[in-house]
PDB file of C-alpha atoms and ligand atoms in Angstrom:
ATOM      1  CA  UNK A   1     -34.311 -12.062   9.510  1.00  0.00           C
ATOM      2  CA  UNK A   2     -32.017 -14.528   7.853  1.00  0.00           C
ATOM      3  CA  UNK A   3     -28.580 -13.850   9.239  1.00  0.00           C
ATOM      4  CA  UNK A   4     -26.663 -15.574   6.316  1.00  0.00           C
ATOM      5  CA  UNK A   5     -25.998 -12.650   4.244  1.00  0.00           C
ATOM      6  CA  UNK A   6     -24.002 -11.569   7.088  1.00  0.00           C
ATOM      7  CA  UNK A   7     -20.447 -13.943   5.640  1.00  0.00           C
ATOM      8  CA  UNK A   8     -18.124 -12.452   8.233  1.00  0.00           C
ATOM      9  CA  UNK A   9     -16.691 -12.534  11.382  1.00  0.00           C
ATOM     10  CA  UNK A  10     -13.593 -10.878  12.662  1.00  0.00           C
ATOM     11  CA  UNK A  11     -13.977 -10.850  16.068  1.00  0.00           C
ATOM     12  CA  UNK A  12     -12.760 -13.909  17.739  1.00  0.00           C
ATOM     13  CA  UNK A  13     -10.690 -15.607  20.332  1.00  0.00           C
ATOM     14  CA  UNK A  14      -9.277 -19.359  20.833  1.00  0.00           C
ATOM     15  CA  UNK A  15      -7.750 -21.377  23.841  1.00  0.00           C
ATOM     16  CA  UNK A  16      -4.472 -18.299  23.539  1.00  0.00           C
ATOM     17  CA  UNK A  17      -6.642 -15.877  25.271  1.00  0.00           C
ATOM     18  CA  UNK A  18      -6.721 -17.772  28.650  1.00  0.00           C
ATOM     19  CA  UNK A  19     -10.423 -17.690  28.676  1.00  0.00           C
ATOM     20  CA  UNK A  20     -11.525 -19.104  25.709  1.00  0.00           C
ATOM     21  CA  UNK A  21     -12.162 -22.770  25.056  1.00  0.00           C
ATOM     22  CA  UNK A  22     -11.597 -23.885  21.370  1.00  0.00           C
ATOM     23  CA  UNK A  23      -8.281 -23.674  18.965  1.00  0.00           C
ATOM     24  CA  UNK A  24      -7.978 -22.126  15.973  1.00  0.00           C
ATOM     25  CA  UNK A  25      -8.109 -24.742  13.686  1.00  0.00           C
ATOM     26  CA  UNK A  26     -11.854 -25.360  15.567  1.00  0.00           C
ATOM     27  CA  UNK A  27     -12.976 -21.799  14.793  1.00  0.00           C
ATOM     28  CA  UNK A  28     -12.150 -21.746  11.667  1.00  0.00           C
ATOM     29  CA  UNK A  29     -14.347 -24.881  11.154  1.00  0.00           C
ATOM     30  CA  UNK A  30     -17.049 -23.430  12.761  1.00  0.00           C
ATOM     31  CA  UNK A  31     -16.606 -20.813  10.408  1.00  0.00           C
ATOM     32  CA  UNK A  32     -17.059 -22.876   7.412  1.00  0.00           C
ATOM     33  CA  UNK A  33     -19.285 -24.798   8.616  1.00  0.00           C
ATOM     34  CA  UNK A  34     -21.626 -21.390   9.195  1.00  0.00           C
ATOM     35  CA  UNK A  35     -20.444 -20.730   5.480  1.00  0.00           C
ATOM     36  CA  UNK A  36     -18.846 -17.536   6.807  1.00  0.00           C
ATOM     37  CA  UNK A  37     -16.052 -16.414   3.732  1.00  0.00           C
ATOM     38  CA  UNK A  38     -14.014 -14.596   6.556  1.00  0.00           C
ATOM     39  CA  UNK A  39     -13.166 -14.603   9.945  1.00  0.00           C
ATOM     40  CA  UNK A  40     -10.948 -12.721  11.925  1.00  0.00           C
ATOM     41  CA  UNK A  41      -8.745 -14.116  15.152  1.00  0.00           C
ATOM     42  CA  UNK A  42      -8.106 -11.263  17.677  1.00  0.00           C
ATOM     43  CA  UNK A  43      -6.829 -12.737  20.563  1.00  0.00           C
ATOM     44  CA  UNK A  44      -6.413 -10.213  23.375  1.00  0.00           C
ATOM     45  CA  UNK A  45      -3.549  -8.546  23.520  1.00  0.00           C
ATOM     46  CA  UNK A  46      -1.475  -9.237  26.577  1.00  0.00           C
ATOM     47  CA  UNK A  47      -2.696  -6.953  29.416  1.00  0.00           C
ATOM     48  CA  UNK A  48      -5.008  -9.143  29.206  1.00  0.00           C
ATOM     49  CA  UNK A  49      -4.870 -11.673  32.403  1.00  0.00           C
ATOM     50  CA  UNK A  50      -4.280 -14.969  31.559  1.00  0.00           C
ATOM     51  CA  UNK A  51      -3.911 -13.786  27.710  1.00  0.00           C
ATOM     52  CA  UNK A  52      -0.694 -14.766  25.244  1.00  0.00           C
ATOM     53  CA  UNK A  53       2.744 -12.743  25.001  1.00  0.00           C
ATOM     54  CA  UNK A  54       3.975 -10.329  22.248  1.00  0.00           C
ATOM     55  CA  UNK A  55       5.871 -13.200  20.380  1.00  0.00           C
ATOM     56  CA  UNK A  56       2.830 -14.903  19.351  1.00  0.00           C
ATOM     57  CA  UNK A  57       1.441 -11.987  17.680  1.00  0.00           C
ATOM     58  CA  UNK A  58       4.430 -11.332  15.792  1.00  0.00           C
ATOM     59  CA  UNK A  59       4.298 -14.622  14.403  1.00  0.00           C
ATOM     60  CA  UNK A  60       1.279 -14.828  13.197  1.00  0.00           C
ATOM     61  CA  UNK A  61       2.383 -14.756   9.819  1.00  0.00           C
ATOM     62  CA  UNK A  62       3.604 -17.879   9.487  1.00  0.00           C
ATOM     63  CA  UNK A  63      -0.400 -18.857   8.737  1.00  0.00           C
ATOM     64  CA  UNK A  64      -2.181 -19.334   5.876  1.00  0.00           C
ATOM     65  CA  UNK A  65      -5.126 -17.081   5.051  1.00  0.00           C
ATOM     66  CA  UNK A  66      -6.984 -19.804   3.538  1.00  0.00           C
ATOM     67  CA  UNK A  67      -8.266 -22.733   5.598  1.00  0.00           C
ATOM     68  CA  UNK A  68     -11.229 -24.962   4.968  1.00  0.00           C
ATOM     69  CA  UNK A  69     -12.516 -22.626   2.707  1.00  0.00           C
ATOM     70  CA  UNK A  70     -12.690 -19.680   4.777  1.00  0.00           C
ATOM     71  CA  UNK A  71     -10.476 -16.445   4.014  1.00  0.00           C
ATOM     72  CA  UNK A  72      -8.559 -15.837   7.231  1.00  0.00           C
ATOM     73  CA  UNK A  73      -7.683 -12.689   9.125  1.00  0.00           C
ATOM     74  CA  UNK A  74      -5.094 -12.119  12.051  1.00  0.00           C
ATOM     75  CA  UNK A  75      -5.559  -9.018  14.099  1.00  0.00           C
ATOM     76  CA  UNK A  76      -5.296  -8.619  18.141  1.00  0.00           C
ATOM     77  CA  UNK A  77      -8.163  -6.849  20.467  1.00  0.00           C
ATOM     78  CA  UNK A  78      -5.990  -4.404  21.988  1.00  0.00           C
ATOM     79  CA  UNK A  79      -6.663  -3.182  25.450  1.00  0.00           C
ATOM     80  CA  UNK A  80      -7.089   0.531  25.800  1.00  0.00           C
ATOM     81  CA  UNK A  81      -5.171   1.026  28.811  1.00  0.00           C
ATOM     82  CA  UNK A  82      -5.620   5.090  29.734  1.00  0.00           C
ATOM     83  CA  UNK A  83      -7.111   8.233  28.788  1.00  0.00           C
ATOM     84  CA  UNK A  84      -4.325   9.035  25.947  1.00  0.00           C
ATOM     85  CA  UNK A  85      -5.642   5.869  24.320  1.00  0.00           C
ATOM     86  CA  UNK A  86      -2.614   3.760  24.967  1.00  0.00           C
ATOM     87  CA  UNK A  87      -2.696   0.147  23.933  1.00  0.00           C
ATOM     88  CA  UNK A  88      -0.457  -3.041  24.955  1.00  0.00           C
ATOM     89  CA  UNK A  89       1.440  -3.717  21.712  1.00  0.00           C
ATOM     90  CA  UNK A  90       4.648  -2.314  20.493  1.00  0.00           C
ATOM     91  CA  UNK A  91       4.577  -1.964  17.037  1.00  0.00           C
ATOM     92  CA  UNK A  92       6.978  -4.893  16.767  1.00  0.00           C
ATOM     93  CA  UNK A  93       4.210  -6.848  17.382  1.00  0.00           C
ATOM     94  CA  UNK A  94       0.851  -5.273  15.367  1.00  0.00           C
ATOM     95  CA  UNK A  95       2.945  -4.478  12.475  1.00  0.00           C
ATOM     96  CA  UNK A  96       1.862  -7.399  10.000  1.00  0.00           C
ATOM     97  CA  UNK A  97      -1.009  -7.770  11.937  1.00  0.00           C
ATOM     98  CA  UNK A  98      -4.154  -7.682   9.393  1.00  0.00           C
ATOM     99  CA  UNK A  99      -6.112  -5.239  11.968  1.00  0.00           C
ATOM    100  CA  UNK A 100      -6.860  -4.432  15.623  1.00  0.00           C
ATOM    101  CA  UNK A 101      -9.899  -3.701  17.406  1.00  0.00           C
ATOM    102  CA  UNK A 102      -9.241  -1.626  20.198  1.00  0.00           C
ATOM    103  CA  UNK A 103     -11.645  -2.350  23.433  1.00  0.00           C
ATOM    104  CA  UNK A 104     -11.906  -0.972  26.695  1.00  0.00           C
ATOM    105  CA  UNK A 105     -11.922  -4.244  29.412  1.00  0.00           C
ATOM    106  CA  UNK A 106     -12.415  -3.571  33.242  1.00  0.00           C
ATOM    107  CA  UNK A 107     -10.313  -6.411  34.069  1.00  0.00           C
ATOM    108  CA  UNK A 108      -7.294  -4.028  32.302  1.00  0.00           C
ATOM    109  CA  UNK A 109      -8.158  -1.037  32.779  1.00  0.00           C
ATOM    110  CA  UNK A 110     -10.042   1.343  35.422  1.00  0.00           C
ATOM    111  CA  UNK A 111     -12.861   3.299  33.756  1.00  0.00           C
ATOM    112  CA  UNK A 112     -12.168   7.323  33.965  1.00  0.00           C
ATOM    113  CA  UNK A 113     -14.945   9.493  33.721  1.00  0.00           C
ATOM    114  CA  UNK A 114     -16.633   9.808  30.330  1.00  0.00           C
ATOM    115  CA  UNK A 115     -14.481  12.976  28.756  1.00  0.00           C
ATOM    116  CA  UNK A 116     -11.748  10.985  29.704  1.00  0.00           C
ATOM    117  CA  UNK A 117     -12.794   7.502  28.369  1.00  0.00           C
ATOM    118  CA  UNK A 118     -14.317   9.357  25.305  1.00  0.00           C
ATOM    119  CA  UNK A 119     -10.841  11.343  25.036  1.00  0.00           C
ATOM    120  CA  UNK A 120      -8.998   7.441  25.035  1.00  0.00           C
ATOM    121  CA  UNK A 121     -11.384   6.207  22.491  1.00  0.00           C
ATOM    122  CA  UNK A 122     -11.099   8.913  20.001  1.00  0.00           C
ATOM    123  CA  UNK A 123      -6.668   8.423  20.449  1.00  0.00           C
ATOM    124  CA  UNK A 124      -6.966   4.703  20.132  1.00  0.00           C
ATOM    125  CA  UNK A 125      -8.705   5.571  16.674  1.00  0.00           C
ATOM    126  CA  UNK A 126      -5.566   7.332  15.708  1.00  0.00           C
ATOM    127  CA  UNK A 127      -3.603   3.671  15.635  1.00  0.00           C
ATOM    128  CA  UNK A 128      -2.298   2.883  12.205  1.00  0.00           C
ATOM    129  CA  UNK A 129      -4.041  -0.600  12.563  1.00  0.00           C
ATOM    130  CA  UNK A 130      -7.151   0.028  14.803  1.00  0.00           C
ATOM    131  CA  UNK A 131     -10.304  -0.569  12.115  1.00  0.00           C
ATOM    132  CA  UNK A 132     -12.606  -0.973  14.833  1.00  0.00           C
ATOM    133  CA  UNK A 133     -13.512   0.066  18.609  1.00  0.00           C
ATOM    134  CA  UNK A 134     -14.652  -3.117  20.389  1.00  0.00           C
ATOM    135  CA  UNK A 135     -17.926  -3.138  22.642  1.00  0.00           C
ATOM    136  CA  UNK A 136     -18.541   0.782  23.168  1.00  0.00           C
ATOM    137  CA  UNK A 137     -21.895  -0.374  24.837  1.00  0.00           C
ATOM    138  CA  UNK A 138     -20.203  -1.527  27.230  1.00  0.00           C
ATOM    139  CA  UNK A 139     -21.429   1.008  30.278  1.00  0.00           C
ATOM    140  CA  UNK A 140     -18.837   0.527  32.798  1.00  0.00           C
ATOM    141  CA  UNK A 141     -16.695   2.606  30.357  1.00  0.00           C
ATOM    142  CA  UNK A 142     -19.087   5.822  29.722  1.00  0.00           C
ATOM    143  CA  UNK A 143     -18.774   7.644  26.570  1.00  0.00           C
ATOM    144  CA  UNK A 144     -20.356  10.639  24.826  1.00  0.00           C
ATOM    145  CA  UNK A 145     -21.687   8.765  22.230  1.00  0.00           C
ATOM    146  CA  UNK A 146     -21.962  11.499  19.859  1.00  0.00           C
ATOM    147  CA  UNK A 147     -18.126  12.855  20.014  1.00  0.00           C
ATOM    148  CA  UNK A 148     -17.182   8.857  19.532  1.00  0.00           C
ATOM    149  CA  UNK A 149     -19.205   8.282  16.346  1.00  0.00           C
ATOM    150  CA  UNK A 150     -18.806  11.786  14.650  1.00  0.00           C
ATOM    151  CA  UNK A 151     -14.823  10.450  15.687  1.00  0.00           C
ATOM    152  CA  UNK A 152     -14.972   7.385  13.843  1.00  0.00           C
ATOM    153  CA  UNK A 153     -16.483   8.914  10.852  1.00  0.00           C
ATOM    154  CA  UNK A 154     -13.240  11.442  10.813  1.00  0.00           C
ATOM    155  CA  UNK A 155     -11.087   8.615  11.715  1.00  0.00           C
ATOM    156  CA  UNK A 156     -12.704   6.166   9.314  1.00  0.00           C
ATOM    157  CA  UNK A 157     -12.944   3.809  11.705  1.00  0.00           C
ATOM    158  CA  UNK A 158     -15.754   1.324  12.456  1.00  0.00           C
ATOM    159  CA  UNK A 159     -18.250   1.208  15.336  1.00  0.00           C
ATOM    160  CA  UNK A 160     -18.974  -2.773  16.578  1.00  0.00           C
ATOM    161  CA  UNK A 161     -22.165  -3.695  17.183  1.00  0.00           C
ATOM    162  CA  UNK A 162     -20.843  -6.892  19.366  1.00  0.00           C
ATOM    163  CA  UNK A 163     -23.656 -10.233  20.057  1.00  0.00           C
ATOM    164  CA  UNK A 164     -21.529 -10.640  23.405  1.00  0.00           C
ATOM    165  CA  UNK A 165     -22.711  -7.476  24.385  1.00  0.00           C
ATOM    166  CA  UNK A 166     -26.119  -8.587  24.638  1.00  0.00           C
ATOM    167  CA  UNK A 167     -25.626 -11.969  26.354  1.00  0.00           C
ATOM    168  CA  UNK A 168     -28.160 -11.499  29.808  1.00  0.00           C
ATOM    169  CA  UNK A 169     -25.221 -13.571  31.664  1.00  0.00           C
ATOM    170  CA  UNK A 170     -22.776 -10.948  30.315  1.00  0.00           C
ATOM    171  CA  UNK A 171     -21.254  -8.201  32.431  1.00  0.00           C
ATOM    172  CA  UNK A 172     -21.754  -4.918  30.139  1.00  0.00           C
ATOM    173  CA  UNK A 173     -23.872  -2.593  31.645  1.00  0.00           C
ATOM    174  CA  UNK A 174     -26.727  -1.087  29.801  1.00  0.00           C
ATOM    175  CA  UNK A 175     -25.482  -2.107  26.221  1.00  0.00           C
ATOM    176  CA  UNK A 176     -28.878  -2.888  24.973  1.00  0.00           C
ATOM    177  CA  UNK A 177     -29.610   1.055  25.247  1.00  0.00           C
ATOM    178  CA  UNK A 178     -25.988   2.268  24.588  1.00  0.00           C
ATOM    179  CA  UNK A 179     -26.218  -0.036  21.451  1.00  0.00           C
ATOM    180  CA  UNK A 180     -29.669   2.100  20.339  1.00  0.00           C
ATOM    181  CA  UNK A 181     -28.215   5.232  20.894  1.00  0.00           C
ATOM    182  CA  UNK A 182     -24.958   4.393  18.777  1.00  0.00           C
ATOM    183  CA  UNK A 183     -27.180   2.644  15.835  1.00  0.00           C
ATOM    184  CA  UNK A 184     -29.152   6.168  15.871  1.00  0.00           C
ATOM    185  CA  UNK A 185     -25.667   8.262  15.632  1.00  0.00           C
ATOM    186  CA  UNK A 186     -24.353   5.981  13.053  1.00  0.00           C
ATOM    187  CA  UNK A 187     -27.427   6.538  10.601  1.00  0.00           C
ATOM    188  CA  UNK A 188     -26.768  10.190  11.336  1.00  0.00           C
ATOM    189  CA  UNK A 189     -23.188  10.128  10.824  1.00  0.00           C
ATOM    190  CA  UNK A 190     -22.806   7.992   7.794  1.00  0.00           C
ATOM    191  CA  UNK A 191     -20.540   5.165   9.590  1.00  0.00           C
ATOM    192  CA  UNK A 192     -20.973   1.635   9.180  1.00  0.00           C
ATOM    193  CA  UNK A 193     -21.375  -0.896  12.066  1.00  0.00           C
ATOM    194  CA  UNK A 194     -18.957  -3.976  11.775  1.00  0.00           C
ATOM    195  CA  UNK A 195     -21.744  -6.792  13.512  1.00  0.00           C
ATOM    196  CA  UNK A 196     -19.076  -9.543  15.760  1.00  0.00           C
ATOM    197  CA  UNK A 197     -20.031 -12.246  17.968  1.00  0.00           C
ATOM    198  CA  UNK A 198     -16.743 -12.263  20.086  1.00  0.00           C
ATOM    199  CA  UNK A 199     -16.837 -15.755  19.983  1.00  0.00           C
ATOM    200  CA  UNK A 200     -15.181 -17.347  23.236  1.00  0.00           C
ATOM    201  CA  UNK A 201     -16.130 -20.789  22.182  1.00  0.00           C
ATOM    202  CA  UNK A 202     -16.430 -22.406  18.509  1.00  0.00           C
ATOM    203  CA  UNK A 203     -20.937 -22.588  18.502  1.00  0.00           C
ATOM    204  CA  UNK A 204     -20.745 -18.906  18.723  1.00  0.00           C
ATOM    205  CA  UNK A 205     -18.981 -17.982  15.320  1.00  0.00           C
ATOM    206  CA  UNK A 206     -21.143 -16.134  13.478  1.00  0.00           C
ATOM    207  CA  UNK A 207     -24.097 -15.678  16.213  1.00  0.00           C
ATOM    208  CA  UNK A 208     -25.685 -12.195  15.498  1.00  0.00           C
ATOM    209  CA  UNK A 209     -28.783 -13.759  16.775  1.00  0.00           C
ATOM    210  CA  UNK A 210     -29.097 -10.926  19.585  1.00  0.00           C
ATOM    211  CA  UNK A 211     -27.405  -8.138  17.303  1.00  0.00           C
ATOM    212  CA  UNK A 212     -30.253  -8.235  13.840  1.00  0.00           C
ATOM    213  CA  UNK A 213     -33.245  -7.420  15.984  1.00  0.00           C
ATOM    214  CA  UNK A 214     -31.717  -4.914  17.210  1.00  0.00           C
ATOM    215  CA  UNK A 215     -31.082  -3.195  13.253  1.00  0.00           C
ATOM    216  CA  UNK A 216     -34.930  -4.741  12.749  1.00  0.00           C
ATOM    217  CA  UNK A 217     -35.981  -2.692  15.535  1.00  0.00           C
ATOM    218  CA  UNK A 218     -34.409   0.485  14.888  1.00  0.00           C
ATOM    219  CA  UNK A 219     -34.896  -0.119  10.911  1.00  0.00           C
ATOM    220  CA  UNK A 220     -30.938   0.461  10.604  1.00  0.00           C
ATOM    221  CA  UNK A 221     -30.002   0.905   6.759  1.00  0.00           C
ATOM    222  CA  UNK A 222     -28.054  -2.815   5.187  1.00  0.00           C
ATOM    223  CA  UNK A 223     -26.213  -0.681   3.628  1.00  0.00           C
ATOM    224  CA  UNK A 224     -23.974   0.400   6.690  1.00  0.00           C
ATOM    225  CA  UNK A 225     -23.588  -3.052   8.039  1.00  0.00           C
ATOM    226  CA  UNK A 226     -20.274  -4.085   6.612  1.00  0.00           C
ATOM    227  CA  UNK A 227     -20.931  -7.790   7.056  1.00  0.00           C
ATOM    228  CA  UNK A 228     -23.068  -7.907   3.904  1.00  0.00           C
ATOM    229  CA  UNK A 229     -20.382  -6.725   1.807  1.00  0.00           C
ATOM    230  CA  UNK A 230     -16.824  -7.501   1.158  1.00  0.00           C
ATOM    231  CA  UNK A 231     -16.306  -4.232  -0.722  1.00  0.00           C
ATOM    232  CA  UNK A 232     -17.876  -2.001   2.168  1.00  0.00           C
ATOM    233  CA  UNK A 233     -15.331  -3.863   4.742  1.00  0.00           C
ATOM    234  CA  UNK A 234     -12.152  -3.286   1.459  1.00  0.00           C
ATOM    235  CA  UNK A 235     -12.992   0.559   2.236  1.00  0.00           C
ATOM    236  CA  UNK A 236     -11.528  -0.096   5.784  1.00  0.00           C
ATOM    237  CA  UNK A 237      -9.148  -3.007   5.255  1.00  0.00           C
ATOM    238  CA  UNK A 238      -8.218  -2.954   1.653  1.00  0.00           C
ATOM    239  CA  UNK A 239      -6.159  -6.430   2.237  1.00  0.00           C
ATOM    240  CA  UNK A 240      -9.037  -8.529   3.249  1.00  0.00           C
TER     241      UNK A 240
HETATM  242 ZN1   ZN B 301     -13.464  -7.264  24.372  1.00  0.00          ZN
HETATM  243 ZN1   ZN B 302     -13.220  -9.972  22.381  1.00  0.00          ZN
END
């Protein structure tokens, strides 16, 4: 399947999140030069180890949202940090933020059992700027799958299918079979998948490459991947 209909990206990090290897200026490039029309730079927020501090996020809006072409977003990946779906920004800081994803990472955050990780999940949703929840195929968190997408569809928040994920060398557990049961829930429950690469470095922008068999395999409906349409991803961030 040709992955260029896909024209979006808003998962992303750069050289602030400690563990990431290109600048901004670089992914946005990338971007262009993928002919994405948006991408989105969510550093992680700063539980993080090694990741940037609360200033930087509150001045993000000194940017511009157009660069080389490409329509720029600035959100933060926010680290769930308990069961009551806490996450590690004051609202200082995500307040002009254009949108959070809020993720579960083990190097934050100890997994609890799945009521109580499904539980944090369904708070973090609750967040006046979460649009998305990061990597739920990611296995070292467990999750009733069902209770988190019936959730997002009451929350009207999206589910990420994220390329990362998938990465053999990676170190989620089990996503390629969390990531089937999801799709299936999603087709049941109406709610669209947001596709991301979480792009560490600037070749990945825009790499679904692991993500589209997946929706070939399981015959997933285009119309609830939001990276085919700007005015599917305007019904969950009107300001894009
Ligand atoms: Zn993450
Ligand atoms: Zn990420």
């Amino acid at each position: 399947m040709d992955g260029s209909k896909y024209t979006m990206d808003l998962h992303t990090h750069t050289i602030v999140s400690g563990h990431a290897y290109n600048t901004m200026n670089e992914m946005i490039r990338a971007a262009a030069d993928k002919n994405l029309k948006i991408i989105g730079i969510t550093e992680h927020a700063p539980a993080m180890p090694g990741s940037t501090n609360l200033y930087y996020f509150q001045n993000l809006n000194i940017l511009r949202n157009e660069k080389y072409g490409v329509h720029v977003l600035y959100g933060a990946e926010l680290n769930i940090l308990d069961e009551q779906g806490t996450t590690d920004l004051d609202a200082r800081s995500w307040r002009d933020l254009d949108y959070c994803i809020a993720s579960f990472h083990d190097a934050c955050t100890v997994s609890g059992t799945k009521e109580e990780n499904t539980n944090a999940y369904v708070q973090a949703m609750k967040h006046p700027k979460v649009m998305v929840i990061g990597h739920p195929d990611n296995g070292i968190f467990p999750a009733d799958y069902e209770e988190l997408v019936r959730a997002a569809a009451e929350e009207h928040v999206l589910i990420e299918l994220n390329n990362n994920s998938l990465n053999p060398q990676g170190f989620r557990l089990n996503a390629r079979n969390n990531d089937l049961v999801i799709l299936d829930l999603c087709v049941k429950h109406h709610v669209p998948v947001l596709l991301s690469s979480d792009a560490h470095c600037e070749e990945e922008v825009g790499n679904f490459s692991r993500v589209i068999p997946l929706l070939q395999e399981t015959g997933f409906p285009e119309e609830l991947v939001v990276n085919q349409s700007e005015e599917l991803l305007r019904q969950y961030l009107p300001t894009a």
